[in-house]
Short mmCIF file of C-alpha atoms in Angstrom, two decimals:
data_model
loop_
_atom_site.label_atom_id
_atom_site.label_comp_id
_atom_site.label_asym_id
_atom_site.label_seq_id
_atom_site.Cartn_x
_atom_site.Cartn_y
_atom_site.Cartn_z
CA MET A 26 100.91 -161.32 117.07
CA LYS A 27 101.78 -165.06 116.31
CA ALA A 28 101.68 -167.69 119.00
CA VAL A 29 102.19 -171.35 119.37
CA GLN A 30 98.76 -172.89 120.21
CA PHE A 31 96.44 -175.91 120.08
CA THR A 32 92.74 -176.13 120.02
CA ASP A 33 92.38 -179.70 121.19
CA HIS A 34 94.52 -182.26 122.90
CA GLY A 35 96.15 -184.95 120.87
CA ASP A 36 99.29 -185.88 118.93
CA ARG A 37 101.84 -183.28 117.58
CA ASP A 38 99.68 -182.45 114.58
CA VAL A 39 97.48 -180.30 116.98
CA ILE A 40 100.24 -177.80 117.34
CA THR A 41 100.15 -174.70 115.08
CA TYR A 42 101.85 -171.26 114.95
CA ASP A 43 99.34 -168.92 114.02
CA GLU A 44 97.73 -165.43 114.57
CA PHE A 45 96.54 -164.90 118.26
CA PRO A 46 94.91 -161.83 119.85
CA ASP A 47 97.54 -159.22 121.18
CA PRO A 48 97.66 -159.42 124.93
CA GLU A 49 96.97 -156.37 127.11
CA PRO A 50 98.60 -156.20 130.45
CA GLY A 51 96.54 -156.05 133.64
CA ARG A 52 97.33 -153.75 136.48
CA ASP A 53 99.87 -156.14 138.02
CA GLU A 54 101.28 -157.47 134.68
CA VAL A 55 104.24 -156.92 132.49
CA LEU A 56 104.17 -157.13 128.58
CA VAL A 57 107.07 -158.99 127.52
CA ASP A 58 108.62 -159.07 123.98
CA VAL A 59 109.62 -162.75 123.92
CA LYS A 60 112.95 -163.65 122.47
CA ALA A 61 113.30 -167.30 123.44
CA GLY A 62 111.70 -170.07 125.49
CA ALA A 63 112.42 -173.65 126.18
CA LEU A 64 110.27 -176.75 126.24
CA ASN A 65 109.84 -179.20 129.07
CA HIS A 66 108.24 -182.60 129.48
CA LEU A 67 105.28 -180.62 130.96
CA ASP A 68 104.51 -179.24 127.42
CA ILE A 69 104.11 -182.78 126.08
CA TRP A 70 101.64 -183.80 128.93
CA THR A 71 99.75 -180.55 128.51
CA ARG A 72 99.36 -181.19 124.92
CA LYS A 73 98.07 -184.64 125.42
CA GLY A 74 95.79 -183.65 128.14
CA LEU A 75 96.24 -183.87 131.86
CA PRO A 76 93.48 -185.47 134.29
CA GLY A 77 91.54 -182.85 136.13
CA VAL A 78 92.90 -179.86 134.02
CA THR A 79 90.48 -178.18 131.74
CA LEU A 80 92.04 -175.56 129.44
CA GLU A 81 90.62 -172.68 127.73
CA MET A 82 91.06 -173.26 124.04
CA PRO A 83 93.01 -172.21 122.06
CA HIS A 84 95.74 -172.79 124.47
CA VAL A 85 99.26 -171.13 124.37
CA PRO A 86 101.79 -173.54 125.93
CA GLY A 87 105.13 -172.68 127.34
CA SER A 88 106.42 -172.40 130.89
CA ASP A 89 109.88 -171.06 130.21
CA GLY A 90 110.65 -167.79 128.32
CA ALA A 91 112.63 -164.69 128.39
CA GLY A 92 112.46 -161.33 126.66
CA ILE A 93 112.39 -157.43 126.98
CA VAL A 94 109.88 -155.47 128.79
CA GLU A 95 107.66 -153.58 126.45
CA ALA A 96 105.06 -152.00 128.89
CA VAL A 97 103.92 -152.44 132.54
CA GLY A 98 100.54 -152.24 134.39
CA GLU A 99 99.89 -149.40 136.54
CA ASP A 100 100.57 -151.50 139.87
CA VAL A 101 103.95 -152.82 138.62
CA SER A 102 106.96 -151.56 140.56
CA ARG A 103 109.82 -153.92 140.03
CA PHE A 104 110.24 -153.53 136.14
CA GLU A 105 110.05 -150.91 133.45
CA PRO A 106 110.32 -150.87 129.69
CA GLY A 107 113.80 -152.20 128.33
CA ASP A 108 114.46 -154.42 131.22
CA HIS A 109 115.53 -157.99 130.39
CA VAL A 110 113.45 -160.56 132.21
CA ALA A 111 112.91 -164.41 132.51
CA VAL A 112 109.57 -166.20 133.38
CA THR A 113 109.31 -168.36 136.55
CA ALA A 114 106.03 -170.27 135.91
CA GLY A 115 104.65 -171.12 139.35
CA VAL A 116 101.46 -169.09 140.33
CA ALA A 117 100.44 -169.08 144.06
CA CYS A 118 97.47 -167.48 145.67
CA GLY A 119 99.47 -165.46 148.28
CA GLU A 120 96.63 -166.04 150.86
CA CYS A 121 96.66 -169.80 152.06
CA GLU A 122 98.55 -171.15 155.01
CA PHE A 123 101.45 -172.28 152.85
CA CYS A 124 101.86 -168.96 150.97
CA ARG A 125 101.81 -167.14 154.42
CA HIS A 126 104.63 -169.24 155.65
CA GLY A 127 106.68 -168.82 152.44
CA GLU A 128 105.89 -172.07 150.78
CA GLU A 129 104.38 -170.79 147.72
CA SER A 130 105.16 -173.89 145.74
CA MET A 131 103.00 -175.80 148.24
CA CYS A 132 99.98 -173.45 147.76
CA VAL A 133 96.55 -174.96 147.72
CA ARG A 134 95.80 -173.28 144.54
CA PHE A 135 99.11 -173.65 142.93
CA ARG A 136 99.14 -173.44 139.14
CA ILE A 137 101.70 -173.16 136.36
CA LEU A 138 101.85 -171.01 133.39
CA GLY A 139 101.65 -173.00 130.24
CA GLU A 140 99.99 -175.83 132.03
CA HIS A 141 96.89 -174.55 133.91
CA LEU A 142 97.12 -171.07 132.52
CA PRO A 143 98.14 -169.61 129.11
CA GLY A 144 101.83 -169.90 128.44
CA VAL A 145 104.54 -167.61 126.93
CA HIS A 146 105.47 -169.27 123.63
CA ALA A 147 104.45 -166.29 121.58
CA GLU A 148 105.81 -163.12 120.11
CA VAL A 149 104.50 -161.17 123.10
CA ALA A 150 103.18 -162.43 126.50
CA ALA A 151 101.40 -160.58 129.29
CA VAL A 152 103.00 -162.03 132.58
CA PRO A 153 102.27 -161.22 136.32
CA GLU A 154 105.10 -159.21 137.74
CA ASP A 155 105.44 -161.81 140.49
CA ASN A 156 106.24 -164.34 137.80
CA LEU A 157 109.23 -162.59 136.39
CA VAL A 158 112.95 -162.26 137.51
CA ALA A 159 115.54 -159.80 136.31
CA VAL A 160 118.23 -161.01 133.88
CA PRO A 161 121.61 -159.25 133.34
CA LYS A 162 121.94 -157.82 129.83
CA ASP A 163 124.99 -159.87 128.93
CA VAL A 164 123.09 -163.23 129.41
CA ASP A 165 122.12 -164.93 126.04
CA TRP A 166 118.41 -165.32 125.40
CA GLU A 167 118.66 -169.11 124.88
CA ILE A 168 120.15 -169.39 128.36
CA ALA A 169 117.76 -166.92 129.97
CA GLY A 170 114.75 -168.62 128.37
CA SER A 171 115.72 -172.19 129.20
CA ALA A 172 116.95 -172.15 132.90
CA SER A 173 114.13 -171.23 135.20
CA LEU A 174 111.93 -174.29 135.33
CA VAL A 175 114.46 -177.18 135.41
CA PHE A 176 117.08 -175.34 137.72
CA GLN A 177 114.49 -174.14 140.28
CA THR A 178 112.94 -177.66 140.31
CA ALA A 179 116.22 -179.43 140.78
CA TRP A 180 117.49 -176.84 143.35
CA ARG A 181 114.42 -177.35 145.72
CA MET A 182 114.35 -181.03 145.18
CA LEU A 183 117.95 -181.64 145.97
CA LEU A 184 118.70 -178.97 148.65
CA THR A 185 115.50 -177.88 150.34
CA ARG A 186 113.46 -181.16 150.27
CA GLY A 187 116.21 -183.76 149.86
CA GLU A 188 118.87 -181.81 152.09
CA LEU A 189 121.62 -183.16 150.01
CA ALA A 190 124.95 -182.82 151.86
CA PRO A 191 128.66 -182.74 150.72
CA GLY A 192 130.11 -186.12 150.42
CA GLU A 193 126.94 -187.98 150.09
CA LYS A 194 126.38 -190.19 147.00
CA VAL A 195 123.49 -189.35 144.69
CA LEU A 196 122.27 -191.10 141.74
CA VAL A 197 120.54 -188.95 139.02
CA LEU A 198 118.32 -190.74 136.49
CA GLY A 199 117.79 -189.46 133.01
CA ALA A 200 120.90 -187.14 133.28
CA SER A 201 120.49 -186.14 129.65
CA GLY A 202 117.05 -184.38 130.21
CA GLY A 203 116.40 -180.84 131.48
CA VAL A 204 115.87 -181.60 135.16
CA GLY A 205 118.52 -184.32 134.94
CA HIS A 206 121.32 -182.20 133.71
CA ALA A 207 120.42 -179.35 136.21
CA ALA A 208 120.37 -181.93 139.07
CA VAL A 209 123.81 -183.32 138.08
CA GLN A 210 125.44 -179.64 138.09
CA ILE A 211 123.63 -178.98 141.55
CA ALA A 212 124.89 -182.08 143.03
CA ASP A 213 128.31 -181.52 141.99
CA TYR A 214 128.37 -178.05 143.21
CA VAL A 215 127.18 -179.13 146.71
CA GLY A 216 130.19 -181.52 146.77
CA ALA A 217 128.31 -184.92 146.32
CA GLU A 218 129.47 -187.87 144.60
CA VAL A 219 127.30 -188.14 141.39
CA TYR A 220 126.18 -191.24 139.61
CA ALA A 221 124.33 -190.57 136.37
CA THR A 222 122.37 -192.70 134.02
CA ALA A 223 121.47 -192.14 130.42
CA SER A 224 120.73 -194.15 127.25
CA SER A 225 123.89 -193.80 125.25
CA ASP A 226 127.51 -193.26 125.73
CA GLU A 227 127.33 -189.88 124.02
CA LYS A 228 124.74 -188.62 126.44
CA LEU A 229 126.87 -189.82 129.38
CA GLU A 230 129.75 -187.86 128.22
CA TYR A 231 127.68 -184.73 128.35
CA ALA A 232 126.54 -185.81 131.82
CA GLU A 233 130.33 -186.13 132.76
CA ALA A 234 130.96 -182.62 131.45
CA CYS A 235 128.11 -181.46 133.83
CA GLY A 236 129.83 -182.92 136.81
CA ALA A 237 129.02 -186.60 136.99
CA ASP A 238 131.50 -188.81 138.62
CA HIS A 239 130.23 -192.36 137.62
CA LEU A 240 128.45 -193.27 134.35
CA ILE A 241 125.71 -195.90 133.79
CA ASN A 242 124.37 -196.67 130.34
CA TYR A 243 120.84 -198.10 131.45
CA GLU A 244 120.39 -199.61 127.83
CA ALA A 245 123.48 -201.74 128.38
CA GLU A 246 123.15 -202.69 132.16
CA ASP A 247 120.78 -202.68 135.01
CA PHE A 248 121.34 -199.40 136.87
CA ALA A 249 120.46 -200.89 140.33
CA GLY A 250 123.03 -203.64 139.84
CA ALA A 251 125.55 -201.22 138.73
CA ILE A 252 125.10 -198.99 141.70
CA ARG A 253 125.42 -202.02 144.17
CA GLU A 254 128.68 -202.81 142.45
CA LEU A 255 130.16 -199.27 142.36
CA THR A 256 129.27 -198.64 145.88
CA GLY A 257 130.43 -202.01 147.28
CA LYS A 258 126.72 -203.11 147.84
CA ARG A 259 126.02 -200.11 149.99
CA GLY A 260 123.88 -198.02 147.68
CA VAL A 261 123.61 -194.38 147.38
CA ASP A 262 122.24 -191.88 149.91
CA MET A 263 119.86 -190.20 147.55
CA VAL A 264 118.14 -191.11 144.15
CA VAL A 265 116.75 -188.28 141.84
CA ASP A 266 113.83 -190.07 140.12
CA HIS A 267 111.66 -187.90 137.80
CA VAL A 268 111.02 -190.93 135.43
CA GLY A 269 108.44 -192.83 137.60
CA ALA A 270 106.85 -196.14 136.89
CA ALA A 271 109.65 -197.61 134.66
CA THR A 272 112.46 -197.02 137.27
CA TRP A 273 110.81 -196.71 140.73
CA ARG A 274 111.56 -200.41 141.96
CA ASP A 275 115.04 -200.22 140.85
CA SER A 276 115.50 -196.67 142.36
CA LEU A 277 114.48 -198.17 145.74
CA LYS A 278 116.88 -201.10 145.21
CA SER A 279 119.79 -198.52 144.51
CA LEU A 280 119.30 -196.74 148.13
CA ALA A 281 121.61 -197.34 151.06
CA LYS A 282 119.90 -197.91 154.39
CA GLY A 283 118.28 -194.84 155.58
CA GLY A 284 118.48 -193.30 152.12
CA ARG A 285 115.79 -191.27 150.34
CA ILE A 286 114.30 -190.91 146.91
CA VAL A 287 113.34 -187.55 145.68
CA THR A 288 110.89 -186.97 142.89
CA CYS A 289 109.34 -184.09 140.95
CA GLY A 290 107.72 -186.01 138.07
CA ALA A 291 106.78 -189.24 136.36
CA THR A 292 107.47 -189.20 132.63
CA THR A 293 106.71 -192.94 132.28
CA GLY A 294 103.69 -192.95 134.62
CA GLY A 295 102.67 -191.97 138.02
CA ARG A 296 101.46 -195.29 139.48
CA PRO A 297 104.47 -197.47 139.86
CA GLU A 298 104.74 -200.89 141.65
CA THR A 299 106.46 -200.28 144.82
CA ASP A 300 108.24 -202.34 147.59
CA LEU A 301 106.94 -201.49 151.09
CA ASN A 302 108.96 -204.12 152.68
CA ARG A 303 112.27 -202.52 151.33
CA ILE A 304 110.86 -199.08 152.22
CA PHE A 305 110.27 -199.94 156.08
CA TRP A 306 112.98 -202.40 156.49
CA ASN A 307 115.74 -200.29 155.13
CA GLN A 308 113.96 -197.12 156.65
CA LEU A 309 113.82 -195.31 153.42
CA SER A 310 112.23 -191.99 152.74
CA VAL A 311 110.13 -190.88 149.72
CA VAL A 312 110.14 -187.16 149.27
CA GLY A 313 108.05 -185.11 146.79
CA SER A 314 108.95 -181.75 145.50
CA THR A 315 107.26 -179.26 143.08
CA MET A 316 108.86 -176.21 141.45
CA ALA A 317 110.29 -173.67 144.10
CA THR A 318 109.71 -170.65 146.22
CA PRO A 319 110.60 -167.17 144.92
CA GLY A 320 113.73 -167.10 147.13
CA GLU A 321 114.90 -170.43 145.83
CA VAL A 322 114.36 -169.26 142.29
CA ASP A 323 116.38 -166.13 142.91
CA ASP A 324 119.18 -168.28 144.52
CA VAL A 325 119.67 -170.78 141.78
CA LEU A 326 119.23 -168.29 138.74
CA GLU A 327 121.81 -166.03 140.15
CA LEU A 328 124.15 -169.07 139.81
CA VAL A 329 123.00 -169.48 136.20
CA TRP A 330 123.46 -165.87 135.35
CA ASP A 331 127.06 -165.84 136.69
CA GLY A 332 127.93 -169.02 134.71
CA THR A 333 128.20 -171.45 137.64
CA PHE A 334 125.35 -173.41 136.17
CA GLU A 335 124.78 -173.78 132.43
CA PRO A 336 121.55 -174.91 130.74
CA ARG A 337 122.86 -177.16 127.92
CA ILE A 338 121.06 -176.36 124.58
CA ARG A 339 120.65 -179.30 122.23
CA GLU A 340 118.65 -177.25 119.53
CA VAL A 341 117.09 -173.79 118.76
CA LEU A 342 114.08 -173.96 116.38
CA PRO A 343 111.70 -171.35 115.17
CA MET A 344 108.40 -171.53 117.08
CA SER A 345 106.73 -172.55 113.73
CA GLU A 346 108.73 -175.93 114.27
CA THR A 347 107.41 -176.49 117.85
CA ALA A 348 105.88 -179.87 116.77
CA ARG A 349 109.53 -180.97 115.90
CA ALA A 350 110.64 -179.77 119.29
CA HIS A 351 107.95 -182.05 120.85
CA GLU A 352 109.26 -184.93 118.75
CA MET A 353 112.80 -184.43 119.95
CA ILE A 354 111.69 -184.58 123.58
CA GLU A 355 109.44 -187.46 123.13
CA ASN A 356 112.04 -189.46 121.23
CA ARG A 357 114.80 -188.51 123.80
CA GLU A 358 117.03 -187.11 120.99
CA GLY A 359 120.05 -185.32 122.24
CA PHE A 360 121.08 -183.84 125.59
CA GLY A 361 119.83 -180.71 127.42
CA LYS A 362 117.14 -178.20 126.34
CA VAL A 363 115.24 -177.58 123.33
CA VAL A 364 114.60 -173.83 122.66
CA VAL A 365 112.15 -172.19 120.45
CA ARG A 366 112.17 -168.62 119.18
CA PRO A 367 109.60 -166.58 117.61
CA ASP A 368 110.13 -166.76 113.78
CA SER A 369 110.42 -163.03 113.62
CA GLU A 370 113.55 -163.19 115.71
CA LEU A 371 115.45 -165.56 113.49
#
């Protein structure tokens, strides 16, 4: 088969689309004929190299994907050949104290397909049964292959960890990205008042179409100042910040007293300057979140499959052009998800 892969960390030129050994499903694995898969910022960091993460090379990236079951291992009971499935990338041990209490995304040995383990951006992938969800056959492959990671992440971050309530004010940074546009839709679904930032008026129009009530072009104005003005100096109840170092201080400034900032990532760096005086004086909360539990994945993807939520697709490319997909994400081109499909499918 052919697969996206790299043999060393580096710039986009390390990415190839080349021959790779055909996978054989283990006892608890499902062999999936991959039809589509989306990229995430995680793919950029994995390609560049993450501290403390040593990969077996060549590495196949990709944490999102969907396709048709070709074969199943002898211990698999939930799927059979012909089923449509999507990947959910979090891998838990099932044995630690957190797994035993139903908090698999807090597993002490938590890993992610495509980051710590081989991913699914290939013509065929062998995926553990526990890392697949059923997909209705009327759902387009681009939707099925791009929803899981960002919508599960945003769902847990806003609802489980952040406890967002109807009527609250929430600021979503980077509303044009994968997690950002999912967070806007979920916040709107809950009944919150949604403030969104993006780098252009065109991207803000997309954010508005996803459910944003107030739009802030952060290239044209200071978003913390805009929030104070729009809220009568009160601030918002929650800030969704997956940007990190570049926005952290202004995110804290945007919060009302007793507010909370929720974070699932740090695309501009994970060591921001912070303001402890503001945190304790205004009694703010900083809440971290990673991926989701299987139940949370089921809950949010049901709302994708029925059309309540929609992954917005900015581009569909052949897997042989994955380097271009990385370039689009790194340069913040467009709105929504970048999807790749095996060249044989196009």
